[in-house]
Amino acid sequence: MMLHPEIESLDRDAIKALQTRKLTDLGDRLAASPEWCEHFAAVGMQPGDLAAADGLANAPTLEKSDLRPRYPFPMLTVETSRVARFFATSGTTGLPVLFGFTHRDLRQLLAVQVARALYCLGVRPGERAYQGYGYGLWIGGPGHDLGLEELGATCFPVGPGRAELVVQWMRDQAWEVAVASPLFLAHLVGVARDHGIDPKTDWRLRHAVCGGQSISRAFREQLEAEMPAGFRAHNSYGTTESGGPNLGISCPHAHDRDEMHLINEDTVITEILDPDTLKPVGPGEVGEVVVTTLDKEASPVVRWRTRDLVRMGDKPYDCECGRRGLPTIGRIIGRSDDMLKVRGVLVFPSQVEDVIAGTPGTVKEAWQIYVDTTDGPPRTMTVAIECETGFQGGPSDLADTVARSLSSRLGLKVPVECHPQGSLPRYEAKAQRVLVKEQP
Ligand SMILES: [Zn+2]
């Protein structure tokens, strides 16, 4: 079932041909921007070179350090008077970087991209949707509002928080869709129980759209087991720079394999590249997501380095749903920035999450990695977990179990400390899993 079969059923060659035509147009548009000409000139190219067969593969990549010196409206390409709305990246250091969206970028591009993604996972017109992502400068909330509206769903834009209200309205208004961080959904299940509401029988939820951070398969399966029969928690992926929550979404088949389709390849090109060589990786291999917006009027990007690492599907062009031109990727493994090198061993926070999610007795949404420094390789790393209230085993046994699993998964001995349920930080949006803490 496709919202745009004229695009979604194209084969890979037809999608490639479409991308090539649009790259030529993009080059023409960028050629009118002195900033973009300067950016291409740094590698001896001009924007018009994007029309060549290997134009994109040779084009310069773009990252935050290219944008910061062009404060306050970097690489904008249209007059600010034509920008309907600015969004910003959720950077943890320095001032947020602004990305402009024209009226067309919002209504005819982002709205359509998100509507396609929602339909792909199973949302249908007329369904009731709780929108739990944040508003303001972050694109997560407004981006999903636009997509739900375009699709003809009914949106309840509650935003983050207000858990007690949400768990009641979820029941009383029979919401069928939840757009929220998976951690917050897990939190809602607990709040519902505290209020005598059983999500399994009192809610009507059919789908969750889980972006913001990726969730492990074990975490997802546990969440699904606590919800009404048939409920599916779908991974979704996008960034401010790509134009919103518009890159990855699972169809029901891809969901079973823990994969997502690159659902908008006709309007955003996603390359999966080796972070060191910038050469494309093959099926089953891990690379960095690098995006190029084809249709965006304001703040387009060419080869934006997201720093997000992902594994290409083993058979990326073979999904049973028929979207053969829209390849599949795994869930986001982590950020190349978050990657820790501890005593010579590479550690991704998502590996730690997998172990915790797969260990009975732990609180799945509450865990931290403590290191002595994030300025260079840490010398020490400690994992902190919580023990579920009422867990039969003792906290020190639980810590030992997790430590043993981490050791075999990472090839590294890591001390594990176990705290009572409710002691560690909770995050509504993007969790900060690695914190600097002096070791005793
Ligand atoms: Zn599919």
mmCIF file of N, CA, C and O in Angstrom, residues 106-176:
data_model
loop_
_atom_site.group_PDB
_atom_site.id
_atom_site.type_symbol
_atom_site.label_atom_id
_atom_site.label_comp_id
_atom_site.label_asym_id
_atom_site.label_seq_id
_atom_site.Cartn_x
_atom_site.Cartn_y
_atom_site.Cartn_z
ATOM 1 N N LEU A 106 7.637 23.840 3.437
ATOM 2 C CA LEU A 106 6.838 23.260 4.512
ATOM 3 C C LEU A 106 5.635 22.496 3.966
ATOM 4 O O LEU A 106 5.395 21.349 4.336
ATOM 5 N N ARG A 107 4.864 23.157 3.078
ATOM 6 C CA ARG A 107 3.552 22.625 2.698
ATOM 7 C C ARG A 107 3.605 21.638 1.539
ATOM 8 O O ARG A 107 2.793 20.731 1.470
ATOM 9 N N GLN A 108 4.525 21.863 0.611
ATOM 10 C CA GLN A 108 4.538 21.000 -0.580
ATOM 11 C C GLN A 108 5.683 20.004 -0.567
ATOM 12 O O GLN A 108 5.741 19.112 -1.399
ATOM 13 N N LEU A 109 6.609 20.187 0.357
ATOM 14 C CA LEU A 109 7.724 19.248 0.411
ATOM 15 C C LEU A 109 7.683 18.438 1.718
ATOM 16 O O LEU A 109 7.325 17.258 1.711
ATOM 17 N N LEU A 110 7.939 19.092 2.842
ATOM 18 C CA LEU A 110 7.990 18.355 4.112
ATOM 19 C C LEU A 110 6.662 17.654 4.419
ATOM 20 O O LEU A 110 6.645 16.477 4.804
ATOM 21 N N ALA A 111 5.546 18.363 4.232
ATOM 22 C CA ALA A 111 4.236 17.763 4.536
ATOM 23 C C ALA A 111 4.029 16.488 3.720
ATOM 24 O O ALA A 111 3.563 15.465 4.243
ATOM 25 N N VAL A 112 4.417 16.532 2.454
ATOM 26 C CA VAL A 112 4.211 15.391 1.558
ATOM 27 C C VAL A 112 5.174 14.252 1.904
ATOM 28 O O VAL A 112 4.801 13.070 1.899
ATOM 29 N N GLN A 113 6.422 14.615 2.242
ATOM 30 C CA GLN A 113 7.409 13.591 2.629
ATOM 31 C C GLN A 113 6.948 12.839 3.876
ATOM 32 O O GLN A 113 7.032 11.605 3.947
ATOM 33 N N VAL A 114 6.483 13.583 4.880
ATOM 34 C CA VAL A 114 6.096 12.943 6.145
ATOM 35 C C VAL A 114 4.794 12.161 5.960
ATOM 36 O O VAL A 114 4.638 11.064 6.507
ATOM 37 N N ALA A 115 3.877 12.686 5.174
ATOM 38 C CA ALA A 115 2.627 11.951 4.911
ATOM 39 C C ALA A 115 2.938 10.605 4.256
ATOM 40 O O ALA A 115 2.362 9.575 4.617
ATOM 41 N N ARG A 116 3.859 10.597 3.303
ATOM 42 C CA ARG A 116 4.243 9.336 2.651
ATOM 43 C C ARG A 116 4.814 8.345 3.656
ATOM 44 O O ARG A 116 4.484 7.154 3.632
ATOM 45 N N ALA A 117 5.680 8.866 4.548
ATOM 46 C CA ALA A 117 6.295 7.993 5.551
ATOM 47 C C ALA A 117 5.232 7.417 6.488
ATOM 48 O O ALA A 117 5.232 6.221 6.791
ATOM 49 N N LEU A 118 4.319 8.261 6.934
ATOM 50 C CA LEU A 118 3.283 7.798 7.865
ATOM 51 C C LEU A 118 2.405 6.731 7.203
ATOM 52 O O LEU A 118 2.045 5.725 7.815
ATOM 53 N N TYR A 119 2.067 6.954 5.936
ATOM 54 C CA TYR A 119 1.226 5.991 5.226
ATOM 55 C C TYR A 119 1.976 4.665 5.064
ATOM 56 O O TYR A 119 1.402 3.589 5.193
ATOM 57 N N CYS A 120 3.277 4.764 4.801
ATOM 58 C CA CYS A 120 4.100 3.563 4.600
ATOM 59 C C CYS A 120 4.073 2.667 5.835
ATOM 60 O O CYS A 120 3.986 1.443 5.731
ATOM 61 N N LEU A 121 4.099 3.251 7.024
ATOM 62 C CA LEU A 121 4.111 2.415 8.230
ATOM 63 C C LEU A 121 2.722 1.920 8.588
ATOM 64 O O LEU A 121 2.565 0.998 9.386
ATOM 65 N N GLY A 122 1.687 2.557 8.010
ATOM 66 C CA GLY A 122 0.328 2.042 8.238
ATOM 67 C C GLY A 122 -0.692 3.049 8.722
ATOM 68 O O GLY A 122 -1.858 2.712 8.903
ATOM 69 N N VAL A 123 -0.294 4.311 8.939
ATOM 70 C CA VAL A 123 -1.264 5.323 9.369
ATOM 71 C C VAL A 123 -2.209 5.628 8.197
ATOM 72 O O VAL A 123 -1.769 5.708 7.059
ATOM 73 N N ARG A 124 -3.497 5.776 8.493
ATOM 74 C CA ARG A 124 -4.484 6.028 7.446
ATOM 75 C C ARG A 124 -5.264 7.307 7.734
ATOM 76 O O ARG A 124 -5.387 7.704 8.893
ATOM 77 N N PRO A 125 -5.806 7.954 6.693
ATOM 78 C CA PRO A 125 -6.612 9.159 6.905
ATOM 79 C C PRO A 125 -7.724 8.896 7.919
ATOM 80 O O PRO A 125 -8.306 7.808 7.932
ATOM 81 N N GLY A 126 -7.988 9.851 8.753
ATOM 82 C CA GLY A 126 -9.060 9.727 9.734
ATOM 83 C C GLY A 126 -8.611 9.163 11.063
ATOM 84 O O GLY A 126 -9.351 9.233 12.046
ATOM 85 N N GLU A 127 -7.401 8.602 11.122
ATOM 86 C CA GLU A 127 -6.934 8.076 12.408
ATOM 87 C C GLU A 127 -6.562 9.228 13.346
ATOM 88 O O GLU A 127 -6.181 10.310 12.903
ATOM 89 N N ARG A 128 -6.658 8.934 14.634
ATOM 90 C CA ARG A 128 -6.380 9.952 15.649
ATOM 91 C C ARG A 128 -4.943 9.810 16.137
ATOM 92 O O ARG A 128 -4.547 8.722 16.549
ATOM 93 N N ALA A 129 -4.236 10.910 16.099
ATOM 94 C CA ALA A 129 -2.803 10.844 16.387
ATOM 95 C C ALA A 129 -2.396 11.792 17.499
ATOM 96 O O ALA A 129 -2.675 12.991 17.447
ATOM 97 N N TYR A 130 -1.735 11.235 18.489
ATOM 98 C CA TYR A 130 -1.113 12.019 19.557
ATOM 99 C C TYR A 130 0.272 12.425 19.081
ATOM 100 O O TYR A 130 1.072 11.574 18.702
ATOM 101 N N GLN A 131 0.544 13.731 19.082
ATOM 102 C CA GLN A 131 1.850 14.225 18.648
ATOM 103 C C GLN A 131 2.611 14.666 19.904
ATOM 104 O O GLN A 131 2.252 15.673 20.511
ATOM 105 N N GLY A 132 3.615 13.912 20.280
ATOM 106 C CA GLY A 132 4.305 14.157 21.540
ATOM 107 C C GLY A 132 5.689 14.763 21.414
ATOM 108 O O GLY A 132 6.389 14.928 22.414
ATOM 109 N N TYR A 133 6.105 15.097 20.190
ATOM 110 C CA TYR A 133 7.425 15.735 20.052
ATOM 111 C C TYR A 133 7.336 17.221 20.330
ATOM 112 O O TYR A 133 6.280 17.828 20.237
ATOM 113 N N GLY A 134 8.502 17.809 20.590
ATOM 114 C CA GLY A 134 8.581 19.202 20.986
ATOM 115 C C GLY A 134 8.318 20.172 19.842
ATOM 116 O O GLY A 134 8.436 19.824 18.661
ATOM 117 N N TYR A 135 7.947 21.380 20.214
ATOM 118 C CA TYR A 135 7.730 22.459 19.245
ATOM 119 C C TYR A 135 8.840 23.491 19.404
ATOM 120 O O TYR A 135 9.909 23.160 19.900
ATOM 121 N N GLY A 136 8.598 24.718 18.981
ATOM 122 C CA GLY A 136 9.664 25.720 19.078
ATOM 123 C C GLY A 136 10.637 25.578 17.925
ATOM 124 O O GLY A 136 10.238 25.331 16.790
ATOM 125 N N LEU A 137 11.934 25.680 18.212
ATOM 126 C CA LEU A 137 12.921 25.648 17.128
ATOM 127 C C LEU A 137 13.130 24.246 16.570
ATOM 128 O O LEU A 137 13.723 24.066 15.519
ATOM 129 N N TRP A 138 12.672 23.204 17.314
ATOM 130 C CA TRP A 138 12.903 21.845 16.876
ATOM 131 C C TRP A 138 11.846 21.437 15.845
ATOM 132 O O TRP A 138 10.657 21.673 16.033
ATOM 133 N N ILE A 139 12.276 20.774 14.783
ATOM 134 C CA ILE A 139 11.382 20.468 13.677
ATOM 135 C C ILE A 139 10.522 19.230 13.932
ATOM 136 O O ILE A 139 9.539 19.004 13.241
ATOM 137 N N GLY A 140 10.859 18.447 14.959
ATOM 138 C CA GLY A 140 10.155 17.182 15.201
ATOM 139 C C GLY A 140 8.650 17.334 15.317
ATOM 140 O O GLY A 140 7.888 16.654 14.635
ATOM 141 N N GLY A 141 8.208 18.240 16.183
ATOM 142 C CA GLY A 141 6.770 18.431 16.398
ATOM 143 C C GLY A 141 6.072 19.020 15.186
ATOM 144 O O GLY A 141 5.152 18.394 14.621
ATOM 145 N N PRO A 142 6.492 20.217 14.733
ATOM 146 C CA PRO A 142 5.817 20.820 13.572
ATOM 147 C C PRO A 142 5.888 19.947 12.318
ATOM 148 O O PRO A 142 4.937 19.909 11.537
ATOM 149 N N GLY A 143 6.997 19.228 12.123
ATOM 150 C CA GLY A 143 7.138 18.370 10.944
ATOM 151 C C GLY A 143 6.076 17.270 10.922
ATOM 152 O O GLY A 143 5.478 16.986 9.890
ATOM 153 N N HIS A 144 5.832 16.659 12.082
ATOM 154 C CA HIS A 144 4.812 15.611 12.127
ATOM 155 C C HIS A 144 3.403 16.195 12.031
ATOM 156 O O HIS A 144 2.517 15.591 11.419
ATOM 157 N N ASP A 145 3.189 17.382 12.616
ATOM 158 C CA ASP A 145 1.883 18.048 12.447
ATOM 159 C C ASP A 145 1.551 18.200 10.963
ATOM 160 O O ASP A 145 0.444 17.887 10.521
ATOM 161 N N LEU A 146 2.543 18.699 10.202
ATOM 162 C CA LEU A 146 2.326 18.941 8.772
ATOM 163 C C LEU A 146 1.999 17.642 8.041
ATOM 164 O O LEU A 146 1.100 17.594 7.212
ATOM 165 N N GLY A 147 2.738 16.575 8.363
ATOM 166 C CA GLY A 147 2.527 15.303 7.687
ATOM 167 C C GLY A 147 1.174 14.686 8.020
ATOM 168 O O GLY A 147 0.486 14.158 7.147
ATOM 169 N N LEU A 148 0.796 14.754 9.286
ATOM 170 C CA LEU A 148 -0.494 14.194 9.712
ATOM 171 C C LEU A 148 -1.638 14.939 9.034
ATOM 172 O O LEU A 148 -2.604 14.342 8.550
ATOM 173 N N GLU A 149 -1.486 16.265 8.968
ATOM 174 C CA GLU A 149 -2.514 17.101 8.346
ATOM 175 C C GLU A 149 -2.617 16.782 6.855
ATOM 176 O O GLU A 149 -3.719 16.612 6.311
ATOM 177 N N GLU A 150 -1.468 16.669 6.188
ATOM 178 C CA GLU A 150 -1.444 16.366 4.750
ATOM 179 C C GLU A 150 -2.109 15.015 4.471
ATOM 180 O O GLU A 150 -2.820 14.839 3.489
ATOM 181 N N LEU A 151 -1.871 14.051 5.372
ATOM 182 C CA LEU A 151 -2.424 12.709 5.172
ATOM 183 C C LEU A 151 -3.918 12.662 5.461
ATOM 184 O O LEU A 151 -4.624 11.779 4.968
ATOM 185 N N GLY A 152 -4.412 13.610 6.237
ATOM 186 C CA GLY A 152 -5.827 13.589 6.599
ATOM 187 C C GLY A 152 -6.092 12.886 7.909
ATOM 188 O O GLY A 152 -7.215 12.472 8.185
ATOM 189 N N ALA A 153 -5.043 12.738 8.730
ATOM 190 C CA ALA A 153 -5.234 12.203 10.077
ATOM 191 C C ALA A 153 -5.654 13.351 10.998
ATOM 192 O O ALA A 153 -5.585 14.513 10.619
ATOM 193 N N THR A 154 -6.101 13.007 12.199
ATOM 194 C CA THR A 154 -6.521 14.023 13.162
ATOM 195 C C THR A 154 -5.451 14.144 14.234
ATOM 196 O O THR A 154 -5.152 13.179 14.931
ATOM 197 N N CYS A 155 -4.880 15.329 14.349
ATOM 198 C CA CYS A 155 -3.708 15.526 15.208
ATOM 199 C C CYS A 155 -4.089 16.135 16.548
ATOM 200 O O CYS A 155 -4.849 17.099 16.613
ATOM 201 N N PHE A 156 -3.564 15.563 17.618
ATOM 202 C CA PHE A 156 -3.686 16.129 18.965
ATOM 203 C C PHE A 156 -2.283 16.580 19.385
ATOM 204 O O PHE A 156 -1.499 15.775 19.905
ATOM 205 N N PRO A 157 -1.962 17.859 19.140
ATOM 206 C CA PRO A 157 -0.562 18.318 19.323
ATOM 207 C C PRO A 157 -0.229 18.649 20.772
ATOM 208 O O PRO A 157 -0.011 19.793 21.127
ATOM 209 N N VAL A 158 -0.127 17.619 21.589
ATOM 210 C CA VAL A 158 0.114 17.821 23.022
ATOM 211 C C VAL A 158 1.550 18.275 23.285
ATOM 212 O O VAL A 158 1.804 19.056 24.183
ATOM 213 N N GLY A 159 2.487 17.791 22.464
ATOM 214 C CA GLY A 159 3.889 18.100 22.733
ATOM 215 C C GLY A 159 4.420 17.223 23.852
ATOM 216 O O GLY A 159 3.726 16.332 24.337
ATOM 217 N N PRO A 160 5.656 17.483 24.272
ATOM 218 C CA PRO A 160 6.270 16.610 25.276
ATOM 219 C C PRO A 160 5.685 16.817 26.668
ATOM 220 O O PRO A 160 5.109 17.856 26.966
ATOM 221 N N GLY A 161 5.829 15.817 27.497
ATOM 222 C CA GLY A 161 5.392 15.924 28.883
ATOM 223 C C GLY A 161 3.899 15.682 29.044
ATOM 224 O O GLY A 161 3.256 15.078 28.194
ATOM 225 N N ARG A 162 3.323 16.152 30.178
ATOM 226 C CA ARG A 162 1.899 16.024 30.507
ATOM 227 C C ARG A 162 1.442 14.564 30.469
ATOM 228 O O ARG A 162 0.378 14.229 29.940
ATOM 229 N N ALA A 163 2.259 13.700 31.062
ATOM 230 C CA ALA A 163 2.012 12.261 30.976
ATOM 231 C C ALA A 163 0.655 11.853 31.546
ATOM 232 O O ALA A 163 -0.032 11.007 30.973
ATOM 233 N N GLU A 164 0.239 12.482 32.666
ATOM 234 C CA GLU A 164 -1.025 12.062 33.282
ATOM 235 C C GLU A 164 -2.210 12.366 32.387
ATOM 236 O O GLU A 164 -3.167 11.590 32.308
ATOM 237 N N LEU A 165 -2.153 13.511 31.722
ATOM 238 C CA LEU A 165 -3.201 13.863 30.756
ATOM 239 C C LEU A 165 -3.190 12.893 29.580
ATOM 240 O O LEU A 165 -4.231 12.374 29.155
ATOM 241 N N VAL A 166 -1.999 12.627 29.060
ATOM 242 C CA VAL A 166 -1.872 11.788 27.862
ATOM 243 C C VAL A 166 -2.421 10.379 28.114
ATOM 244 O O VAL A 166 -3.156 9.842 27.278
ATOM 245 N N VAL A 167 -2.089 9.780 29.271
ATOM 246 C CA VAL A 167 -2.522 8.390 29.474
ATOM 247 C C VAL A 167 -4.056 8.293 29.572
ATOM 248 O O VAL A 167 -4.646 7.285 29.195
ATOM 249 N N GLN A 168 -4.698 9.365 30.059
ATOM 250 C CA GLN A 168 -6.169 9.361 30.115
ATOM 251 C C GLN A 168 -6.792 9.625 28.760
ATOM 252 O O GLN A 168 -7.752 8.979 28.362
ATOM 253 N N TRP A 169 -6.249 10.633 28.050
ATOM 254 C CA TRP A 169 -6.793 10.942 26.723
ATOM 255 C C TRP A 169 -6.558 9.786 25.752
ATOM 256 O O TRP A 169 -7.370 9.522 24.879
ATOM 257 N N MET A 170 -5.444 9.112 25.928
ATOM 258 C CA MET A 170 -5.143 7.949 25.086
ATOM 259 C C MET A 170 -6.315 6.963 25.168
ATOM 260 O O MET A 170 -6.728 6.381 24.167
ATOM 261 N N ARG A 171 -6.846 6.795 26.390
ATOM 262 C CA ARG A 171 -7.980 5.892 26.596
ATOM 263 C C ARG A 171 -9.296 6.546 26.145
ATOM 264 O O ARG A 171 -10.028 5.990 25.322
ATOM 265 N N ASP A 172 -9.578 7.760 26.658
ATOM 266 C CA ASP A 172 -10.899 8.365 26.478
ATOM 267 C C ASP A 172 -11.136 8.829 25.041
ATOM 268 O O ASP A 172 -12.269 8.854 24.572
ATOM 269 N N GLN A 173 -10.067 9.216 24.340
ATOM 270 C CA GLN A 173 -10.220 9.702 22.970
ATOM 271 C C GLN A 173 -9.803 8.648 21.947
ATOM 272 O O GLN A 173 -9.801 8.905 20.754
ATOM 273 N N ALA A 174 -9.451 7.478 22.448
ATOM 274 C CA ALA A 174 -9.138 6.324 21.595
ATOM 275 C C ALA A 174 -8.125 6.657 20.501
ATOM 276 O O ALA A 174 -8.342 6.402 19.321
ATOM 277 N N TRP A 175 -6.980 7.228 20.930
ATOM 278 C CA TRP A 175 -5.931 7.553 19.955
ATOM 279 C C TRP A 175 -5.366 6.269 19.346
ATOM 280 O O TRP A 175 -5.127 5.276 20.055
ATOM 281 N N GLU A 176 -5.111 6.325 18.028
ATOM 282 C CA GLU A 176 -4.616 5.142 17.316
ATOM 283 C C GLU A 176 -3.135 5.236 16.945
ATOM 284 O O GLU A 176 -2.493 4.234 16.638
#
